[in-house]
Amino acid sequence: MVDPGNPRRLLRSAEWKKVRDDFFHGQLVGTLVNEVQSISRRGYTYAVGNESSLCENCAIRRPLRLGESLQLNRTAALRALSMWAGRGKDQARGMNVNSHFPRQNQLNKRPSRRTLLAAGATLATTCWGRFGRAAAADDLLVGHASVDTTPPNGCELAGFHRPPGSPRLVTGSRQPAAARVIVLEKGPVRAAIVVLDIIIVSADFARRFALAVEDRIGIPADHVRVCATHTHSMPTFLSLRQWGALPEAYQSQVMQQGVEAVERAWHDRATARLLVGSVRVEGGNSNRTVKPGEWRTDAEFGPASDDSHRWLDTMLHALVFERGGGRPPIIAYHFSAHPVCFHDTLSGPDWAGVVAAHCRAARGVDPVFLQGHIGDVNPGDGTKWVGEIEPTARAIAKGLDAAIDAARETVVDRLESIRRPVDLPLDLDRYRSWLAAYRTDPSACASGPWVDAAFAADWFQAAAAVEEPPRVRRTTLSSLWLGPVAMLFHPAELYSCYGLAIRRDSGAATTLCVGYADDFVGYVTDAAAYTNGEYAAVTVPKLLDLPPFTTETGRLLAAAATALLAVRS
């Protein structure tokens, strides 16, 4: 293949001459020509990709669906370029067939030399990287997109108890909500990380979303991660007893918008290099289960540390994808803090929205927030945080700036995504004791872990109708490796000690333990939470119509996550 960085040499090459002659003498692959002619009036998108793309030699041998892209390798791109060179005014990437492909009566027109030179230059920039060199087949390609997903007024918010008949409905927006997407490609491996400003997603929603992405863009469904930021100022995509109903119309809207954002991110991808920075944040989070000063931090978490103490992870990790061609970088960050500063009826991403606004103003980049392990973690320093968003956001934004400034290049020698099922054991003895307690004296089940009498009665009615409660809650764990950086995606509201244990035992240089991903199983706590009768252990299972987890489930989940991170495909 001739050097694509020299358009004049490219247009003088034997390869171009063969493509051009094939085109002018009507010898192009008939299937492609027929497809293009048949869809040219229907607004399909025609995209030029890199050497690892699909559709070898233009052999498109199946009908195309509305909105689908044809991804061409270099040879196919040359052929396609010759077909539209006579109209070559725009970039090949993302051009619309309806306005850019020649009609049948134009197929024998020879484009001018100036047009061919312009077309060759366009091909060189769109098909062969953006760092002034040919993009190798194993280069890391990264794209980003975001879309506004602010819920309409009247949509029900989730996250706090509301008795029947008095739902918490949106009356306005404090900050815009968004779906943010990062797509990754290296060699034959493709993956997408989708982050929604929402409290939780269900396994069904995540599965349907991933299948829609696979069908529309071609990223394998098993390589699509759908994550929630867990903001308590947004709706839920899983019905929670008296904590938030499922807004089906809004959910469908976000599904459509999110999939479209993945497609936009796919077309935005460009050659990138990864920089990683990590800092500890002071004043950004606190352990809410013990008094200030009684928790231990990640700085103390060593080989012998376990769940006999309460912990706090103060580490913030930043992933910075630098791209050439004048494109802005892509920034993702991981931190552990509950977005629960507001209890009112205004929607928004909570403190993460203020951090995002700061990053946009300071760096011109809309960051992607990956939520950490926050089952026992509040925002702020442990003093006043309800309604006081600025101290938390200021501390985290300062940490994000420091992590970005400290980021150093990390060689990404592999992109690998693995997903595995895991069975989390449920405590049926404890579950049956709850049922027996209510049967014996319903009046005693009207507060504390029972919330109130109406909540307890509704739970009991549903639980008593289940003949065989499940012994395990089946869900999935997923890993994504970016060179030495490991990302572990899980569906739990995990206590800090287990997130820290996963990071300690992962064997990776940097580990991001991302919660609320692809499903929601509730809190996974330590044994003391059951002894203490904590809300996370004994109330939340009733919201989800599940038996409680066993006291060993947290350790088992951490062990399963560590084992997954040891797997190589």
Coordinates of C-alpha atoms in Angstrom, one line a residue:
M1 CA 0.0 0.0 0.0
V2 CA 1.4 3.4 -1.0
D3 CA 2.0 6.0 1.7
P4 CA -1.5 7.5 2.3
G5 CA 0.0 10.6 3.8
N6 CA 1.1 11.8 0.4
P7 CA -2.1 12.4 -1.7
R8 CA -0.2 13.1 -4.9
R9 CA 1.7 9.9 -4.7
L10 CA -1.4 8.1 -3.8
L11 CA -3.2 9.4 -6.8
R12 CA -0.3 8.4 -9.1
S13 CA -0.1 4.9 -7.7
A14 CA -1.0 1.7 -9.4
E15 CA -3.5 0.9 -6.7
W16 CA -5.4 4.2 -7.3
K17 CA -5.2 3.6 -11.1
K18 CA -6.7 0.2 -10.7
V19 CA -9.5 1.5 -8.5
R20 CA -10.2 4.4 -10.8
D21 CA -10.2 2.2 -13.9
D22 CA -12.5 -0.3 -12.3
F23 CA -14.8 2.5 -11.4
F24 CA -14.8 4.2 -14.8
H25 CA -15.3 0.9 -16.6
G26 CA -18.1 -0.2 -14.4
Q27 CA -16.2 -3.1 -12.8
L28 CA -16.8 -2.2 -9.2
V29 CA -18.3 -4.9 -7.0
G30 CA -21.9 -5.0 -8.1
T31 CA -23.4 -5.6 -4.7
L32 CA -22.1 -2.4 -3.3
V33 CA -23.1 -0.3 -6.3
N34 CA -26.6 -1.8 -6.2
E35 CA -26.9 -1.2 -2.5
V36 CA -25.8 2.4 -2.9
Q37 CA -28.2 3.1 -5.8
S38 CA -31.1 1.4 -3.9
I39 CA -30.6 3.3 -0.7
S40 CA -29.4 6.7 -2.0
R41 CA -32.9 8.2 -1.6
R42 CA -33.4 6.9 2.0
G43 CA -30.8 8.8 4.0
Y44 CA -28.4 6.1 5.0
T45 CA -25.0 6.9 6.5
Y46 CA -21.8 5.8 4.7
A47 CA -18.7 5.8 6.9
V48 CA -15.1 5.2 6.1
G49 CA -13.3 3.3 8.8
N50 CA -9.8 1.9 9.4
E51 CA -8.1 -1.3 8.4
S52 CA -9.8 -3.4 11.1
S53 CA -13.3 -2.4 10.0
L54 CA -15.9 -4.7 8.4
C55 CA -17.0 -5.4 4.9
E56 CA -13.9 -6.6 3.1
N57 CA -13.5 -5.3 -0.4
C58 CA -16.9 -3.7 -0.5
A59 CA -18.7 -7.0 -0.4
I60 CA -21.9 -5.9 1.3
R61 CA -24.1 -9.0 0.8
R62 CA -27.2 -8.2 2.9
P63 CA -29.8 -5.5 3.1
L64 CA -28.9 -2.5 5.2
R65 CA -31.1 -1.1 8.0
L66 CA -32.0 2.5 8.5
G67 CA -29.2 4.3 10.3
E68 CA -26.6 1.6 9.8
S69 CA -23.1 2.5 8.7
L70 CA -20.9 0.6 6.1
Q71 CA -17.5 0.3 7.7
L72 CA -14.8 -0.1 5.0
N73 CA -11.2 -1.2 5.1
R74 CA -8.5 0.6 3.2
T75 CA -9.0 -1.1 -0.1
A76 CA -12.8 -0.6 0.1
A77 CA -12.3 3.0 1.1
L78 CA -10.3 3.7 -2.1
R79 CA -13.0 2.2 -4.2
A80 CA -15.7 4.1 -2.3
L81 CA -13.7 7.3 -2.6
S82 CA -13.5 7.1 -6.4
M83 CA -17.3 6.9 -6.5
W84 CA -17.8 10.2 -4.7
A85 CA -14.6 12.0 -5.7
G86 CA -16.6 14.0 -8.2
R87 CA -18.5 15.5 -5.3
G88 CA -15.7 15.4 -2.8
K89 CA -16.5 18.5 -0.8
D90 CA -17.0 16.9 2.7
Q91 CA -15.2 14.5 4.9
A92 CA -15.8 10.8 4.1
R93 CA -16.5 10.0 7.7
G94 CA -20.3 10.3 8.3
M95 CA -21.2 11.6 4.9
N96 CA -24.8 11.2 3.8
V97 CA -25.4 8.9 0.9
N98 CA -28.4 10.9 -0.1
S99 CA -26.4 14.0 -0.9
H100 CA -22.9 12.7 -1.7
F101 CA -23.2 9.5 -3.8
P102 CA -23.3 10.0 -7.6
R103 CA -26.4 9.0 -9.5
Q104 CA -26.3 6.3 -12.2
N105 CA -25.8 9.0 -14.9
Q106 CA -22.7 10.3 -13.1
L107 CA -20.8 7.1 -12.9
N108 CA -18.9 7.7 -16.1
K109 CA -17.9 11.3 -15.2
R110 CA -14.1 11.7 -14.7
P111 CA -13.4 14.0 -11.7
S112 CA -11.0 16.9 -12.1
R113 CA -7.4 16.6 -10.9
R114 CA -8.1 19.2 -8.2
T115 CA -11.1 17.2 -7.0
L116 CA -9.0 14.0 -6.9
L117 CA -6.3 15.7 -4.9
A118 CA -8.8 17.0 -2.4
A119 CA -10.4 13.6 -2.2
G120 CA -7.1 11.9 -1.6
A121 CA -6.3 14.4 1.2
T122 CA -9.6 13.7 2.7
L123 CA -9.0 10.0 2.6
A124 CA -5.6 10.4 4.2
T125 CA -7.0 12.2 7.2
T126 CA -10.2 10.2 7.7
C127 CA -8.8 6.6 7.1
W128 CA -5.3 6.8 8.5
G129 CA -5.2 8.3 11.9
R130 CA -4.8 11.8 13.1
F131 CA -1.2 12.0 14.5
G132 CA 0.4 12.5 11.1
R133 CA 1.2 8.9 10.5
A134 CA -0.6 5.8 9.2
A135 CA -2.8 4.3 11.9
A136 CA -1.6 0.8 12.7
A137 CA -4.1 -2.0 13.0
D138 CA -3.5 -2.3 16.7
D139 CA -3.7 1.5 17.6
L140 CA -6.1 2.4 20.4
L141 CA -9.0 4.4 18.9
V142 CA -11.3 6.3 21.3
G143 CA -14.5 8.3 20.8
H144 CA -16.8 10.2 23.0
A145 CA -20.3 11.7 22.9
S146 CA -22.9 13.0 25.3
V147 CA -26.6 13.8 25.1
D148 CA -28.9 15.8 27.3
T149 CA -31.3 13.4 29.2
T150 CA -33.0 15.9 31.6
P151 CA -36.3 14.4 32.6
P152 CA -39.5 16.3 32.0
N153 CA -41.6 17.9 34.7
G154 CA -43.9 15.5 36.3
C155 CA -41.6 12.5 36.0
E156 CA -41.1 10.7 39.3
L157 CA -37.8 11.0 41.1
A158 CA -36.3 8.2 43.2
G159 CA -34.0 7.7 46.1
F160 CA -36.0 8.6 49.1
H161 CA -39.1 7.1 50.8
R162 CA -42.4 8.5 49.7
P163 CA -45.7 6.9 50.9
P164 CA -48.3 5.9 48.3
G165 CA -50.1 8.8 46.8
S166 CA -47.4 11.4 47.3
P167 CA -44.7 10.7 44.7
R168 CA -41.7 13.0 44.4
L169 CA -42.3 14.6 41.0
V170 CA -39.9 16.7 39.0
T171 CA -40.8 20.4 39.1
G172 CA -37.7 21.7 37.4
S173 CA -34.0 21.1 36.7
R174 CA -31.2 22.2 38.9
Q175 CA -28.6 20.9 36.4
P176 CA -28.9 19.2 33.0
A177 CA -28.6 15.4 33.2
A178 CA -26.8 13.5 30.5
A179 CA -25.9 10.1 28.9
R180 CA -22.1 10.1 28.3
V181 CA -20.3 7.5 26.2
I182 CA -16.8 6.4 25.6
V183 CA -16.1 3.9 22.8
L184 CA -12.8 2.0 22.5
E185 CA -11.3 0.0 19.7
K186 CA -8.0 -1.8 19.4
G187 CA -7.5 -4.4 16.7
P188 CA -10.6 -6.6 16.6
V189 CA -11.8 -5.6 20.1
R190 CA -14.5 -3.0 20.5
A191 CA -16.1 -1.8 23.7
A192 CA -18.4 0.9 25.0
I193 CA -18.9 2.5 28.4
V194 CA -22.2 4.2 28.8
V195 CA -22.8 6.3 31.9
L196 CA -26.3 7.6 32.7
D197 CA -27.3 10.3 35.2
I198 CA -29.8 8.0 36.8
I199 CA -30.1 6.3 40.2
I200 CA -30.0 2.7 39.0
V201 CA -30.5 0.6 35.9
S202 CA -32.1 -2.9 35.8
A203 CA -30.5 -5.9 34.2
D204 CA -33.3 -5.9 31.6
F205 CA -32.7 -2.3 30.6
A206 CA -28.9 -2.9 30.4
R207 CA -29.4 -6.0 28.3
R208 CA -31.8 -4.4 25.8
F209 CA -29.5 -1.3 25.6
A210 CA -26.5 -3.5 24.8
L211 CA -28.3 -5.5 22.2
A212 CA -29.5 -2.3 20.5
V213 CA -25.9 -1.1 20.4
E214 CA -24.8 -4.4 18.9
D215 CA -27.5 -4.3 16.3
R216 CA -27.0 -0.7 15.3
I217 CA -23.2 -0.2 15.7
G218 CA -21.7 -3.7 15.8
I219 CA -20.1 -3.5 19.2
P220 CA -20.7 -6.9 20.9
A221 CA -23.4 -6.7 23.5
D222 CA -21.1 -8.4 26.0
H223 CA -18.7 -5.5 25.6
V224 CA -21.2 -2.8 26.4
R225 CA -21.3 -1.5 30.0
V226 CA -24.3 0.5 31.1
C227 CA -23.6 2.3 34.4
A228 CA -25.6 4.7 36.7
T229 CA -24.1 7.6 38.6
H230 CA -26.6 6.9 41.4
T231 CA -27.8 10.4 41.7
H232 CA -30.8 10.7 44.0
S233 CA -32.2 13.6 42.1
M234 CA -33.1 11.5 39.0
P235 CA -35.6 8.7 38.3
T236 CA -35.0 5.0 38.6
F237 CA -34.9 2.4 35.8
L238 CA -35.9 -0.4 38.3
S239 CA -39.0 -0.2 40.3
L240 CA -38.4 0.3 44.0
R241 CA -41.1 -0.2 46.6
Q242 CA -42.1 3.3 47.7
W243 CA -38.7 4.6 46.8
G244 CA -39.4 5.4 43.1
A245 CA -41.6 4.0 40.3
L246 CA -40.4 3.2 36.9
P247 CA -41.1 6.0 34.4
E248 CA -41.5 3.9 31.2
A249 CA -41.8 6.7 28.7
Y250 CA -38.7 8.5 30.0
Q251 CA -36.8 5.2 30.1
S252 CA -37.6 4.5 26.5
Q253 CA -36.5 8.1 25.6
V254 CA -33.1 7.6 27.4
M255 CA -32.6 4.2 25.7
Q256 CA -33.0 5.8 22.3
Q257 CA -30.9 8.8 23.1
G258 CA -28.2 6.7 24.7
V259 CA -27.9 4.3 21.7
E260 CA -27.7 7.3 19.4
A261 CA -24.9 8.7 21.6
V262 CA -23.0 5.5 21.2
E263 CA -23.2 5.8 17.5
R264 CA -22.0 9.4 17.6
A265 CA -19.1 8.3 19.8
W266 CA -18.2 5.5 17.3
H267 CA -18.0 8.0 14.5
D268 CA -15.9 10.3 16.7
R269 CA -13.2 7.8 17.5
A270 CA -9.6 8.7 16.7
T271 CA -6.1 7.4 17.5
A272 CA -5.4 8.1 21.2
R273 CA -2.9 7.7 23.9
L274 CA -3.9 7.0 27.5
L275 CA -2.6 9.0 30.5
V276 CA -3.5 7.9 34.1
G277 CA -3.4 10.1 37.2
S278 CA -4.4 9.3 40.8
V279 CA -4.7 11.5 43.9
R280 CA -6.3 11.4 47.3
V281 CA -9.1 13.8 47.9
E282 CA -9.6 15.6 51.2
G283 CA -13.1 16.6 52.2
G284 CA -14.9 14.9 49.2
N285 CA -16.4 11.9 51.0
S286 CA -16.9 10.4 54.5
N287 CA -18.0 7.0 55.9
R288 CA -21.6 7.6 57.1
T289 CA -21.9 4.5 59.3
V290 CA -19.4 5.8 62.0
K291 CA -18.5 9.1 63.5
P292 CA -15.8 11.3 61.8
G293 CA -12.4 10.0 62.7
E294 CA -13.5 6.5 63.4
W295 CA -13.1 5.2 59.9
R296 CA -9.8 4.1 58.3
T297 CA -8.8 5.2 54.8
D298 CA -7.3 3.6 51.8
A299 CA -3.9 4.9 52.8
E300 CA -4.0 2.4 55.7
F301 CA -5.5 -0.5 53.7
G302 CA -2.8 -3.2 53.7
P303 CA -2.4 -6.9 53.0
A304 CA -4.0 -7.9 56.3
S305 CA -6.9 -5.4 56.2
D306 CA -10.4 -6.8 56.2
D307 CA -14.1 -6.0 56.9
S308 CA -13.7 -5.9 60.7
H309 CA -13.3 -2.1 60.4
R310 CA -15.1 0.6 58.5
W311 CA -13.2 2.1 55.7
L312 CA -13.2 5.0 53.3
D313 CA -11.6 5.2 49.8
T314 CA -10.4 8.8 49.2
M315 CA -8.6 8.0 45.9
L316 CA -9.6 9.7 42.7
H317 CA -8.4 8.2 39.4
A318 CA -8.4 10.1 36.1
L319 CA -8.1 8.5 32.7
V320 CA -7.1 11.1 30.0
F321 CA -7.3 10.1 26.4
E322 CA -5.2 12.5 24.4
R323 CA -6.1 12.7 20.7
G324 CA -4.5 14.5 17.7
G325 CA -5.8 16.5 14.9
G326 CA -7.0 19.3 17.2
R327 CA -9.5 17.1 18.9
P328 CA -10.2 17.7 22.6
P329 CA -9.1 15.0 25.0
I330 CA -11.6 12.6 26.6
I331 CA -11.6 12.5 30.4
A332 CA -13.1 9.9 32.7
Y333 CA -12.7 9.9 36.5
H334 CA -13.6 7.5 39.2
F335 CA -14.4 8.5 42.8
S336 CA -16.6 7.2 45.6
A337 CA -19.2 9.5 47.0
H338 CA -23.0 9.3 47.2
P339 CA -24.8 11.9 45.1
V340 CA -27.4 12.7 47.8
C341 CA -26.9 16.4 48.6
F342 CA -30.5 17.3 47.5
H343 CA -33.8 15.9 48.6
D344 CA -36.1 18.4 46.8
T345 CA -37.9 18.1 43.5
L346 CA -35.3 19.5 41.1
S347 CA -33.6 17.0 38.9
G348 CA -29.9 16.8 38.2
P349 CA -26.7 14.8 38.7
D350 CA -26.0 16.3 42.2
W351 CA -22.4 17.2 43.0
A352 CA -21.1 15.5 39.9
G353 CA -22.9 18.1 37.8
V354 CA -20.9 20.9 39.5
V355 CA -17.7 19.0 38.9
A356 CA -18.6 18.5 35.3
A357 CA -19.3 22.2 34.9
H358 CA -16.0 23.1 36.4
C359 CA -14.1 20.7 34.0
R360 CA -16.0 22.2 31.0
A361 CA -15.1 25.7 32.0
A362 CA -11.5 25.0 32.9
R363 CA -10.6 22.5 30.2
G364 CA -13.4 22.5 27.6
V365 CA -14.1 18.8 28.3
D366 CA -17.3 17.2 29.6
P367 CA -15.9 14.5 31.9
V368 CA -17.4 11.0 32.3
F369 CA -18.0 10.1 36.0
L370 CA -17.6 6.5 37.0
Q371 CA -19.1 5.8 40.4
G372 CA -17.2 3.8 43.0
H373 CA -18.0 1.9 46.2
I374 CA -20.4 4.0 48.2
G375 CA -22.6 1.7 50.2
D376 CA -21.3 3.3 53.4
V377 CA -20.2 6.6 52.0
N378 CA -21.7 10.1 52.0
P379 CA -20.5 13.2 50.2
G380 CA -18.5 15.8 52.1
D381 CA -16.3 15.7 55.1
G382 CA -18.9 14.2 57.5
T383 CA -20.3 17.4 58.7
K384 CA -23.2 19.2 57.0
W385 CA -23.8 18.1 53.4
V386 CA -27.6 18.1 52.8
G387 CA -28.3 21.0 50.6
E388 CA -24.6 22.0 50.7
I389 CA -23.2 20.9 47.4
E390 CA -20.3 23.3 46.9
P391 CA -17.8 22.0 49.6
T392 CA -18.1 18.5 48.2
A393 CA -17.9 19.5 44.6
R394 CA -15.0 21.9 45.2
A395 CA -13.0 19.2 46.9
I396 CA -13.6 16.7 44.2
A397 CA -13.0 19.2 41.3
K398 CA -9.7 20.1 43.0
G399 CA -8.8 16.4 43.1
L400 CA -9.8 15.9 39.5
D401 CA -7.6 18.8 38.4
A402 CA -4.6 17.5 40.3
A403 CA -5.1 13.9 38.9
I404 CA -5.3 15.2 35.4
D405 CA -2.2 17.4 35.9
A406 CA -0.3 14.5 37.4
A407 CA -1.4 12.0 34.7
R408 CA 1.4 10.1 32.9
E409 CA 1.3 8.1 29.7
T410 CA 0.4 4.4 30.1
V411 CA 1.1 2.0 27.2
V412 CA -2.1 0.3 26.2
D413 CA -0.9 -3.0 24.8
R414 CA -4.3 -4.7 25.0
L415 CA -8.0 -4.0 25.1
E416 CA -9.8 -6.9 26.6
S417 CA -13.4 -7.2 27.9
I418 CA -14.7 -10.3 29.8
R419 CA -18.1 -10.9 31.4
R420 CA -19.0 -13.7 33.8
P421 CA -22.1 -14.7 35.8
V422 CA -21.9 -14.8 39.5
D423 CA -24.4 -16.1 42.1
L424 CA -24.7 -14.1 45.3
P425 CA -26.0 -16.2 48.2
L426 CA -29.2 -15.1 50.0
D427 CA -30.1 -15.7 53.6
L428 CA -33.4 -17.5 53.6
D429 CA -33.4 -18.1 57.4
R430 CA -33.3 -14.4 58.1
Y431 CA -35.9 -13.8 55.4
R432 CA -38.3 -16.4 57.0
S433 CA -37.7 -14.8 60.4
W434 CA -39.0 -11.5 58.9
L435 CA -42.1 -13.2 57.6
A436 CA -42.7 -14.9 60.9
A437 CA -42.2 -11.6 62.8
Y438 CA -44.9 -9.9 60.7
R439 CA -47.3 -12.8 61.0
T440 CA -46.9 -12.8 64.8
D441 CA -47.4 -9.1 65.4
P442 CA -47.9 -6.7 62.4
S443 CA -48.3 -3.7 64.8
A444 CA -44.7 -4.2 65.9
C445 CA -43.6 -3.9 62.3
A446 CA -44.3 -0.2 61.7
S447 CA -41.0 1.6 62.0
G448 CA -37.2 1.2 61.8
P449 CA -36.3 -1.6 59.3
W450 CA -40.0 -1.8 58.4
V451 CA -40.2 1.9 57.4
D452 CA -43.9 2.3 58.3
A453 CA -47.0 0.1 58.6
A454 CA -48.1 0.6 55.0
F455 CA -44.7 -0.3 53.6
A456 CA -44.4 -3.4 55.9
A457 CA -47.9 -4.6 54.9
D458 CA -47.2 -4.2 51.1
W459 CA -43.9 -6.0 51.5
F460 CA -45.5 -8.9 53.5
Q461 CA -48.2 -9.3 51.0
A462 CA -45.7 -9.7 48.1
A463 CA -43.3 -11.9 50.1
A464 CA -45.9 -14.2 51.4
A465 CA -47.1 -15.0 47.9
V466 CA -43.7 -16.4 46.9
E467 CA -43.7 -20.1 47.4
E468 CA -40.0 -20.8 46.7
P469 CA -37.8 -17.8 47.3
P470 CA -34.5 -17.9 45.4
R471 CA -31.4 -19.1 47.2
V472 CA -29.1 -16.9 45.1
R473 CA -29.3 -13.7 43.2
R474 CA -27.7 -14.3 39.8
T475 CA -26.0 -11.3 38.2
T476 CA -22.8 -10.5 36.2
L477 CA -19.4 -9.1 36.8
S478 CA -17.3 -7.6 33.9
S479 CA -13.7 -6.6 33.5
L480 CA -12.2 -4.2 31.0
W481 CA -8.5 -4.0 30.6
L482 CA -6.8 -1.0 29.0
G483 CA -3.2 -2.2 29.1
P484 CA -2.2 -2.2 32.8
V485 CA -5.4 -0.4 33.8
A486 CA -8.2 -2.7 35.1
M487 CA -11.9 -1.7 35.3
L488 CA -14.2 -4.0 37.3
F489 CA -17.9 -3.4 36.7
H490 CA -20.3 -4.7 39.3
P491 CA -24.1 -4.1 40.1
A492 CA -23.9 -3.5 43.8
E493 CA -24.0 -0.7 46.3
L494 CA -20.8 -2.0 47.8
Y495 CA -19.3 -1.2 51.2
S496 CA -15.9 0.4 51.0
C497 CA -13.9 -2.4 52.4
Y498 CA -14.8 -4.7 49.5
G499 CA -14.0 -2.2 46.8
L500 CA -10.6 -1.6 48.5
A501 CA -10.0 -5.4 48.7
I502 CA -10.7 -5.8 45.0
R503 CA -8.2 -3.0 44.1
R504 CA -5.6 -4.4 46.5
D505 CA -5.8 -7.9 45.1
S506 CA -6.4 -7.2 41.4
G507 CA -2.7 -7.3 40.4
A508 CA -3.2 -4.3 38.1
A509 CA -1.2 -1.1 38.2
T510 CA -4.5 0.8 38.5
T511 CA -7.9 -0.6 39.3
L512 CA -11.2 1.2 39.0
C513 CA -14.0 -0.7 40.8
V514 CA -17.2 0.7 39.1
G515 CA -20.5 0.1 40.8
Y516 CA -24.2 0.3 39.6
A517 CA -23.2 -1.4 36.3
D518 CA -25.5 -3.5 34.1
D519 CA -27.9 -4.4 37.0
F520 CA -28.7 -3.5 40.6
V521 CA -28.7 -6.0 43.4
G522 CA -28.9 -3.6 46.3
Y523 CA -26.4 -3.1 49.1
V524 CA -23.6 -5.6 49.7
T525 CA -22.6 -4.9 53.3
D526 CA -20.3 -6.4 55.9
A527 CA -21.5 -8.7 58.7
A528 CA -21.7 -5.8 61.2
A529 CA -24.4 -4.2 59.2
Y530 CA -26.8 -7.1 60.0
T531 CA -25.8 -7.1 63.6
N532 CA -26.4 -3.3 63.9
G533 CA -29.7 -3.5 61.9
E534 CA -28.5 -1.0 59.4
Y535 CA -30.9 0.3 56.7
A536 CA -28.6 -1.1 53.9
A537 CA -28.7 -4.6 55.2
V538 CA -32.3 -5.1 56.5
T539 CA -34.5 -2.5 54.7
V540 CA -33.2 -2.2 51.1
P541 CA -33.9 -5.9 50.4
K542 CA -37.6 -5.2 51.0
L543 CA -37.5 -2.4 48.4
L544 CA -36.2 -4.9 45.9
D545 CA -38.5 -7.9 46.8
L546 CA -35.4 -10.0 47.6
P547 CA -34.3 -12.0 50.6
P548 CA -31.2 -10.4 52.3
F549 CA -27.8 -11.4 51.4
T550 CA -25.8 -13.6 53.7
T551 CA -23.1 -12.0 55.9
E552 CA -20.5 -13.6 53.7
T553 CA -21.8 -12.2 50.4
G554 CA -19.4 -9.2 50.4
R555 CA -16.4 -11.4 50.7
L556 CA -17.6 -13.8 48.0
L557 CA -18.3 -10.9 45.6
A558 CA -14.8 -9.5 46.2
A559 CA -13.2 -12.9 45.6
A560 CA -15.2 -13.4 42.4
A561 CA -14.2 -10.0 41.2
T562 CA -10.5 -10.7 41.9
A563 CA -10.8 -14.1 40.2
L564 CA -12.3 -12.4 37.1
L565 CA -9.5 -9.9 36.9
A566 CA -7.1 -12.8 36.8
V567 CA -8.8 -14.2 33.7
R568 CA -7.4 -13.6 30.2
S569 CA -9.5 -14.3 27.2

